[in-house]
Amino acid sequence: MLEHQKITDDLDLLLNVLPPHISEKVRELDDSDNLLEIVMDLGRLPTARFVQRESILSDKEITYEDINGITESISEFDADNRAGIERTLHRISAIRNRHHDVVGLTCRIGRAVYGTSDIIQDLIESGSSILILGRPGVGKTTILREAARILAETARVIIVDTSNEIGGDGDVPHPAIGAARRMQVAKPSLQHEVMIEAVENHNPEVIVIDEIGRELEAMAARTIAERGVQLIGTAHGNTLENLLLNPTLSDLVGGIESVTLSDDEARRRGTQKTVLERRAPPTFDVLVEIQDRNRLAVQSDVSAAVDALLRGYPLPPEIRYRDDENMIHIQKPSPPALDTAVQALSRGNKKDTTPFTRSAVNQRPKKGEYKADNLQESIKMMQEEGKGLKQVDIYPYGVARNRLLQAAKQLNVPANIVRNLKDADALLTLRRYYRERQQPVTEAEQRGLPIFVLRANTSQQMEQFLVDLFNLSSVSEKTSSQNAIVDQTQAAIQAVLNGERWVDLKAASTTIRRLQHEMARQADLVSHSYGKEPNRHVRIFRD
């Protein structure tokens, strides 16, 4: 069992500057470990915000005298309207009116928690640059401070302390940062200059930065990383998707840009010609998303995580959490299965499903349903128990319903086409609509429905989808014959692309010819049918 965490919050020093009736109420509540901040706005009742609740601290409204009494007892407010108390980690932020008078205060409780970085200590000591994300108040700065203290025992550490949150208020830093040195920032807009100054003047091996939020700071971080200095910092945003969508900070993880592919490369990838790709190597090697105080997600290879996310196949993170007995548990992500194209594109009941979006938590199974990770597992369980195939209600969006019905009829599977997403067990759509984040797609994700994506609106793709969905062990001879014809058509298309003037395909039925025309059109080629039934065939050529 790990040592229990030691918490130092110097709460009494903050309470001493508050009005006595407010301080007494905070002490009566006796829940300092969960206290996040105390909020006081002019003409309103003071409120204490805890991790899970809020509590009114007085039945008296805040007056100018209350606010002025506090501001006179603390340090001066900086350009970012933040102040502190000497030798503590507390942060007091001001709200001003248009005449620049202080009319509100947010007193954030600063704590030095020894032992919080144990959960990522191996990452900290690996020498990799680490970016920490998380919502306000979740403990980013606390972990940052502890990481600086640990690294300072064996390396030269410089803290760029913009708002004195890491090292505390005053010229003498708080003991919680250990042997690390601290550089204060006169104005938040000058943080990037202090970052560069720290590298040029003080020969650090590690630089610790809190709240990277501007483009110049992101550029300074890249400059520092390229000089071989380990970076440990925090940034605004909860997830990797948030960061990629932020044009100011996306450079921290390599940035994204639109790239136009050649025809051959687009066909090889099975994508549109214009795709998103990572622009440059990421500034940070490791990304840590703090989900709550005792649970976080780790992407140990930011490059691979960004690349996978942009291709629509997000890599599952490594989950680390601390249990009630203070034991640390690490859940390694399972390796991705190498399945068929439709299975690989399936988004059924996964938490991380798409670029830039988090799906809703899986819904609980309805009464009488099988509890399984996805529809395929549920169907497989029923087959193994001899109950036959389970009917699946499919809502097709942008997909030809008549072809889907015909494919289901040919395979003899109980696929029911519904016209309302509320009645569906799964959503079937095309890659284009999925990437454009159409309204039915986002609604399906919010409902926790499995989402299946087809590359093309063809009967062959729909049949393959149904084969995968219903876990069919064999397909009819007719389907096998059609698959062979598809292969022959693809070979003919490739021959024309490689220089042949035209290629005549074997005589086929109307359904097969329609499929062959569609495949030629997708390859930007021309096709016509020649001859009379039953010897009518398709010719594919350039123009």
XYZ file of C-alpha atoms in Angstrom:
543
model
C 0.000 0.000 0.000
C 1.232 3.476 -0.813
C 1.737 6.171 1.760
C -1.318 8.267 2.398
C -1.179 11.701 0.851
C -0.065 14.573 3.049
C -2.077 17.751 2.554
C -0.939 21.240 3.492
C -3.423 24.018 2.774
C -2.662 26.857 5.263
C -6.416 27.452 5.381
C -6.267 29.468 8.598
C -4.181 32.156 6.896
C -6.941 32.647 4.329
C -9.742 32.563 6.894
C -7.993 35.241 8.924
C -8.461 37.797 6.128
C -12.159 37.000 5.642
C -14.958 38.638 7.667
C -15.231 36.847 11.054
C -18.821 35.610 10.548
C -17.787 33.956 7.250
C -14.632 32.379 8.706
C -16.573 30.925 11.650
C -19.125 29.314 9.332
C -16.363 27.702 7.218
C -14.818 26.238 10.374
C -18.213 24.944 11.526
C -18.700 23.096 8.222
C -15.457 21.238 8.999
C -14.881 19.950 5.460
C -11.656 21.704 4.490
C -10.336 18.719 2.495
C -13.155 19.116 -0.041
C -13.334 22.915 -0.021
C -12.512 24.346 -3.466
C -13.243 28.062 -3.190
C -15.175 30.785 -1.374
C -17.181 33.179 -3.538
C -18.207 36.663 -2.409
C -20.119 39.036 -4.704
C -21.426 42.454 -3.740
C -25.085 42.337 -2.662
C -25.185 38.524 -2.600
C -24.781 35.864 0.047
C -21.275 34.383 0.403
C -20.957 30.795 -0.816
C -18.503 27.973 -0.194
C -17.994 25.571 -3.087
C -17.022 22.015 -2.249
C -16.208 19.103 -4.554
C -19.784 17.810 -4.587
C -21.893 20.655 -3.193
C -22.257 24.323 -2.316
C -23.101 25.909 1.020
C -24.295 29.398 2.003
C -21.937 30.890 4.585
C -24.080 33.730 5.940
C -27.524 35.270 5.762
C -25.922 38.715 5.384
C -25.197 40.060 1.925
C -21.638 41.050 1.019
C -20.932 44.786 1.360
C -18.229 47.114 0.084
C -16.721 47.059 3.588
C -16.365 43.247 3.454
C -14.617 43.362 0.077
C -12.365 46.311 0.961
C -11.362 44.664 4.249
C -10.142 41.594 2.335
C -8.321 43.475 -0.449
C -6.422 45.545 2.133
C -5.159 42.377 3.837
C -3.727 40.689 0.753
C -1.162 41.544 -1.921
C -1.964 43.864 -4.806
C -3.897 42.517 -7.772
C -1.772 41.935 -10.859
C -2.730 42.614 -14.469
C -4.676 39.341 -14.499
C -6.727 40.467 -11.457
C -5.168 37.840 -9.218
C -3.622 38.298 -5.801
C -2.458 36.051 -2.969
C -1.321 35.764 0.622
C 2.392 35.695 1.464
C 3.897 32.195 1.750
C 0.611 30.452 0.835
C -0.781 28.885 -2.318
C -4.206 30.531 -2.116
C -5.387 32.568 -5.114
C -7.808 35.458 -4.779
C -9.305 36.688 -8.061
C -11.216 39.931 -8.443
C -14.295 40.881 -10.449
C -14.396 44.599 -11.249
C -17.084 46.964 -12.441
C -16.605 49.351 -15.351
C -15.104 51.923 -12.993
C -12.427 49.378 -12.062
C -13.768 48.904 -8.525
C -13.670 45.395 -7.039
C -17.222 44.067 -6.673
C -16.576 40.347 -6.365
C -13.921 37.936 -5.085
C -13.202 34.260 -5.766
C -10.927 32.787 -3.102
C -9.460 29.549 -4.516
C -7.992 27.232 -1.875
C -4.397 26.339 -2.742
C -3.038 23.060 -1.398
C 0.304 21.359 -1.415
C -0.636 17.681 -1.642
C 2.381 15.431 -1.284
C 1.955 12.107 -3.069
C -0.423 13.124 -5.868
C 2.174 12.578 -8.587
C 2.787 8.930 -7.606
C 0.213 7.906 -10.167
C 2.350 9.290 -13.042
C 5.779 9.281 -11.384
C 7.151 6.841 -13.959
C 6.182 9.264 -16.728
C 7.662 12.249 -14.906
C 10.999 10.509 -14.372
C 11.155 9.154 -17.927
C 12.389 12.473 -19.288
C 9.400 12.814 -21.644
C 7.607 16.132 -21.984
C 4.158 15.862 -20.397
C 1.037 17.940 -21.058
C -1.687 17.811 -18.399
C -5.320 18.583 -19.235
C -8.372 18.832 -17.013
C -11.278 21.023 -15.996
C -10.733 23.869 -13.474
C -10.292 22.717 -9.895
C -9.530 19.099 -10.726
C -5.929 19.276 -9.465
C -3.697 20.096 -12.460
C -1.574 22.657 -10.612
C -1.259 20.391 -7.572
C 0.247 17.598 -9.678
C 2.463 20.131 -11.473
C 3.847 21.427 -8.178
C 4.543 17.932 -6.875
C 6.240 16.958 -10.140
C 8.530 20.003 -9.866
C 9.483 19.067 -6.290
C 10.320 15.465 -7.208
C 12.353 16.337 -10.310
C 14.243 19.064 -8.463
C 15.865 16.388 -6.291
C 17.903 15.126 -9.245
C 17.644 17.788 -11.986
C 17.770 21.547 -12.525
C 14.129 22.657 -12.506
C 12.795 26.133 -13.322
C 9.136 26.998 -12.691
C 7.610 29.746 -14.836
C 4.983 30.911 -12.348
C 2.612 33.290 -14.106
C 0.081 33.818 -11.309
C 2.154 32.508 -8.384
C -0.107 29.463 -8.135
C 2.721 26.937 -8.226
C 5.211 28.609 -5.867
C 2.829 30.752 -3.838
C 2.548 34.492 -3.323
C 5.527 36.617 -2.313
C 9.161 36.623 -3.266
C 10.067 33.534 -1.247
C 8.535 30.428 -2.861
C 6.445 27.939 -0.919
C 8.350 24.939 0.511
C 6.089 22.643 -1.557
C 8.250 23.181 -4.675
C 11.373 21.831 -2.904
C 14.663 22.788 -4.547
C 13.045 23.995 -7.786
C 13.686 27.618 -8.718
C 10.812 29.931 -9.501
C 10.599 32.770 -12.057
C 7.660 35.136 -11.622
C 5.895 36.792 -14.569
C 5.084 40.507 -14.423
C 2.161 40.271 -16.861
C 0.423 37.180 -18.239
C 1.067 38.473 -21.764
C 4.817 38.219 -21.087
C 4.813 34.553 -20.063
C 6.343 33.426 -23.365
C 9.274 35.821 -22.906
C 9.984 34.502 -19.402
C 9.853 30.937 -20.751
C 12.570 31.728 -23.306
C 14.544 33.724 -20.731
C 14.512 30.747 -18.377
C 16.182 28.567 -21.030
C 18.705 31.152 -22.146
C 19.798 32.415 -18.727
C 19.447 29.650 -16.154
C 20.474 26.397 -17.866
C 17.483 24.263 -16.826
C 16.991 20.575 -17.516
C 13.254 20.785 -16.802
C 10.821 23.678 -17.204
C 7.426 23.611 -15.483
C 4.677 25.843 -16.911
C 1.103 26.343 -15.739
C -1.739 27.354 -18.048
C -0.362 27.556 -21.571
C -3.142 29.529 -23.206
C -1.772 31.803 -25.930
C -0.229 31.187 -29.332
C 3.075 32.835 -28.354
C 3.325 30.541 -25.337
C 2.708 27.492 -27.531
C 5.470 28.672 -29.879
C 7.821 29.253 -26.935
C 7.077 25.746 -25.654
C 8.034 24.286 -29.047
C 11.265 26.293 -29.040
C 12.124 24.958 -25.574
C 11.333 21.360 -26.540
C 13.552 21.618 -29.627
C 16.460 22.630 -27.363
C 16.228 19.309 -25.542
C 14.640 20.591 -22.325
C 11.948 18.475 -20.662
C 8.610 20.304 -20.417
C 5.838 19.650 -17.929
C 2.836 21.914 -18.349
C -0.901 22.337 -18.257
C -3.218 23.730 -20.928
C -6.820 24.800 -21.260
C -8.977 21.889 -22.429
C -10.328 18.593 -21.155
C -9.353 16.178 -23.908
C -7.098 15.694 -26.898
C -10.070 16.454 -29.153
C -10.572 19.839 -27.441
C -6.925 20.670 -27.985
C -7.005 19.787 -31.681
C -10.052 22.002 -32.174
C -8.313 24.940 -30.501
C -6.370 26.721 -33.279
C -4.254 28.554 -30.702
C -3.023 25.468 -28.857
C -3.253 22.642 -31.407
C 0.453 23.106 -32.156
C 1.204 21.625 -28.720
C 0.186 18.219 -30.109
C 1.468 18.753 -33.646
C -1.386 20.786 -35.119
C -3.611 19.753 -38.006
C -3.786 20.770 -41.634
C -5.833 19.887 -44.692
C -3.950 17.744 -47.225
C -5.013 16.842 -50.777
C -4.158 13.259 -51.700
C -3.479 11.845 -55.115
C -6.179 9.712 -56.706
C -4.242 6.507 -56.068
C -3.528 7.354 -52.435
C -7.150 8.334 -51.791
C -8.322 5.015 -53.259
C -5.740 3.109 -51.245
C -6.910 4.718 -48.019
C -10.567 4.548 -48.975
C -11.049 8.241 -48.130
C -11.886 11.499 -49.822
C -9.078 13.324 -51.601
C -8.947 16.057 -48.942
C -8.108 14.766 -45.464
C -6.807 16.129 -42.161
C -3.286 15.174 -41.103
C -0.873 16.130 -38.339
C 1.217 19.118 -39.378
C 4.378 18.639 -37.279
C 5.881 16.562 -34.466
C 4.089 17.344 -31.174
C 5.728 19.577 -28.578
C 4.724 17.160 -25.820
C 5.402 13.421 -25.933
C 2.779 12.327 -23.364
C -0.756 13.591 -22.723
C -2.461 13.173 -19.340
C -6.203 13.862 -19.044
C -7.280 14.268 -15.409
C -10.836 12.942 -15.203
C -11.162 13.431 -11.450
C -8.845 13.660 -8.463
C -8.082 9.958 -8.407
C -8.522 8.934 -12.027
C -6.747 9.934 -15.212
C -6.233 8.804 -18.803
C -2.785 8.645 -20.399
C -1.810 8.770 -24.053
C 1.842 7.720 -23.935
C 2.446 8.484 -27.629
C 0.824 11.775 -28.632
C 1.925 11.419 -32.269
C 0.171 8.074 -32.687
C -2.907 9.269 -30.772
C -3.353 12.351 -32.985
C -2.798 10.394 -36.208
C -5.319 7.744 -35.189
C -7.866 10.359 -34.137
C -7.636 12.202 -37.457
C -8.193 8.927 -39.330
C -11.315 8.214 -37.292
C -9.922 5.343 -35.201
C -9.134 6.872 -31.761
C -6.599 4.945 -29.701
C -7.986 3.942 -26.302
C -5.977 5.597 -23.498
C -4.303 3.911 -20.583
C -6.475 4.387 -17.485
C -4.866 4.956 -14.102
C -6.824 5.325 -10.870
C -6.363 5.280 -7.107
C -8.779 3.185 -5.032
C -10.134 3.825 -1.542
C -7.105 2.099 0.001
C -4.756 4.438 -1.895
C -3.561 1.663 -4.187
C -2.756 2.647 -7.783
C -4.226 0.556 -10.603
C -3.231 0.742 -14.276
C -5.501 -0.543 -17.045
C -3.586 -1.024 -20.272
C -5.598 -0.519 -23.469
C -6.350 -3.684 -25.377
C -4.702 -3.914 -28.821
C -7.083 -3.155 -31.703
C -8.486 -6.203 -33.454
C -7.703 -6.668 -37.132
C -11.221 -7.241 -38.458
C -13.003 -6.596 -41.711
C -13.444 -3.068 -43.019
C -16.995 -2.696 -41.765
C -16.087 -4.029 -38.309
C -13.143 -1.685 -38.152
C -15.405 1.239 -39.009
C -18.045 0.198 -36.490
C -18.572 2.720 -33.723
C -20.862 0.506 -31.679
C -21.008 1.440 -27.980
C -17.480 2.757 -27.661
C -16.618 5.674 -25.442
C -14.095 7.288 -27.806
C -15.713 7.035 -31.185
C -14.927 9.862 -33.521
C -12.582 12.731 -34.168
C -13.325 15.584 -31.737
C -16.363 13.959 -30.065
C -16.961 11.910 -26.937
C -19.887 9.505 -27.220
C -22.436 9.215 -24.479
C -21.975 6.550 -21.839
C -23.369 3.201 -22.908
C -27.025 2.835 -22.142
C -28.110 -0.013 -19.933
C -29.791 -2.886 -21.775
C -33.571 -2.859 -21.787
C -35.481 -5.588 -20.053
C -35.143 -8.842 -21.962
C -32.065 -7.751 -23.908
C -28.652 -9.325 -23.704
C -25.985 -7.269 -21.944
C -22.995 -7.223 -24.288
C -20.340 -4.793 -25.468
C -22.039 -4.294 -28.845
C -24.706 -5.661 -31.147
C -22.426 -8.278 -32.662
C -21.728 -9.819 -29.241
C -25.422 -9.806 -28.339
C -26.327 -11.577 -31.592
C -23.494 -14.071 -31.156
C -24.684 -14.911 -27.621
C -28.184 -15.636 -28.910
C -26.809 -17.830 -31.699
C -24.719 -19.841 -29.246
C -27.786 -20.402 -27.064
C -29.744 -21.647 -30.049
C -32.210 -18.783 -30.091
C -31.615 -17.802 -33.700
C -30.847 -14.340 -34.952
C -32.025 -11.318 -33.014
C -33.968 -8.721 -34.994
C -32.000 -5.483 -35.330
C -33.823 -2.226 -35.999
C -31.573 -0.172 -38.293
C -31.980 3.525 -39.048
C -30.254 4.206 -42.409
C -29.147 7.814 -42.873
C -27.979 8.678 -46.379
C -28.078 4.974 -47.250
C -30.338 3.574 -49.985
C -33.140 1.799 -48.112
C -34.200 -0.340 -51.068
C -30.678 -1.747 -51.497
C -30.400 -2.404 -47.788
C -33.724 -4.230 -47.790
C -32.673 -6.243 -50.841
C -29.358 -7.173 -49.205
C -31.168 -8.277 -46.036
C -33.581 -10.352 -48.098
C -30.772 -12.040 -50.040
C -28.936 -12.942 -46.820
C -32.184 -13.860 -45.032
C -31.344 -11.864 -41.899
C -33.886 -10.114 -39.595
C -32.821 -6.543 -40.348
C -35.751 -4.182 -39.815
C -35.520 -0.714 -41.406
C -37.025 1.997 -39.178
C -37.814 5.609 -40.057
C -37.243 7.085 -36.602
C -33.940 7.097 -34.748
C -35.783 6.660 -31.451
C -36.890 3.184 -32.566
C -33.446 2.088 -33.799
C -30.898 -0.305 -32.332
C -28.164 1.050 -34.617
C -27.448 3.837 -37.089
C -26.068 3.054 -40.560
C -24.612 5.936 -42.546
C -21.954 6.876 -45.084
C -18.457 8.115 -44.353
C -19.291 11.569 -45.724
C -22.223 12.169 -43.353
C -20.276 10.728 -40.450
C -17.367 13.115 -40.949
C -19.661 16.124 -41.399
C -21.165 15.383 -37.955
C -24.729 15.404 -39.283
C -27.471 15.779 -36.671
C -28.608 12.100 -36.655
C -24.985 11.036 -36.036
C -24.554 13.274 -32.999
C -27.993 12.298 -31.700
C -27.122 8.596 -32.031
C -23.914 9.136 -30.082
C -25.818 10.934 -27.332
C -28.197 7.985 -27.138
C -25.287 5.539 -26.986
C -26.372 3.761 -30.184
C -23.848 1.796 -32.246
C -22.887 3.637 -35.433
C -21.792 1.777 -38.566
C -20.123 3.593 -41.451
C -20.097 2.417 -45.076
C -17.489 3.524 -47.567
C -19.957 3.574 -50.444
C -23.693 3.319 -51.043
C -23.397 -0.051 -52.806
C -25.196 -3.345 -52.382
C -21.886 -5.146 -51.857
C -20.960 -2.857 -48.948
C -24.394 -3.350 -47.385
C -24.181 -7.114 -47.694
C -20.746 -7.109 -46.085
C -22.113 -4.930 -43.260
C -24.972 -7.368 -42.610
C -22.612 -10.362 -42.748
C -20.436 -8.736 -40.074
C -23.379 -7.497 -37.989
C -25.140 -10.847 -37.838
C -21.919 -12.820 -37.519
C -22.792 -15.054 -40.480
C -20.402 -17.947 -40.801
C -21.175 -18.451 -44.489
C -22.756 -16.517 -47.336
C -24.881 -17.815 -50.148
C -23.291 -18.900 -53.409
C -24.883 -15.926 -55.085
C -23.121 -13.513 -52.740
C -19.792 -15.310 -53.258
C -20.267 -15.059 -57.025
C -21.006 -11.352 -56.723
C -17.869 -10.843 -54.637
C -15.841 -12.521 -57.384
C -17.381 -10.182 -59.967
C -16.524 -7.206 -57.752
C -12.889 -8.342 -57.693
C -12.885 -8.664 -61.488
C -14.396 -5.184 -61.852
C -11.771 -3.716 -59.537
C -9.042 -5.367 -61.595
C -10.511 -3.890 -64.798
C -10.638 -0.426 -63.208
C -7.005 -0.729 -62.192
C -6.023 -1.797 -65.706
C -7.680 1.304 -67.208
C -6.017 3.526 -64.624
C -2.692 1.970 -65.563
C -3.069 2.891 -69.252
C -5.486 0.501 -70.993
C -7.894 2.303 -73.394
C -10.843 0.209 -72.243
C -11.708 -3.137 -70.666
C -14.816 -5.215 -71.372
C -16.289 -7.099 -68.431
C -18.118 -10.413 -68.608
C -21.841 -10.419 -69.262
C -23.820 -9.996 -66.056
C -27.293 -9.346 -64.710
C -28.820 -5.883 -64.305
C -27.985 -5.783 -60.582
C -24.339 -6.677 -61.194
C -24.012 -4.174 -64.045
C -25.422 -1.431 -61.827
C -22.782 -2.242 -59.231
C -20.041 -2.204 -61.888
C -21.172 1.234 -63.111
C -21.085 2.560 -59.552
C -17.568 1.249 -58.989
C -16.379 2.852 -62.232
C -17.979 6.163 -61.293
C -16.266 6.117 -57.888
C -12.939 5.688 -59.693
C -13.701 8.754 -61.880
C -13.988 6.552 -64.978
C -16.692 6.215 -67.649
C -18.715 3.049 -68.250
C -21.430 1.969 -70.686
C -23.392 -1.221 -71.241
C -23.282 -2.954 -74.638
C -25.072 -5.947 -76.216
C -28.436 -7.553 -75.696
C -29.717 -9.666 -72.834
C -28.561 -12.112 -71.640
C -25.159 -11.210 -73.101
C -25.194 -7.520 -72.155
C -21.899 -6.424 -70.586
C -20.145 -3.314 -69.215
C -17.176 -1.549 -70.832
C -14.995 0.690 -68.648
C -12.828 3.431 -70.211
C -11.407 6.858 -69.424
C -13.496 9.207 -71.595
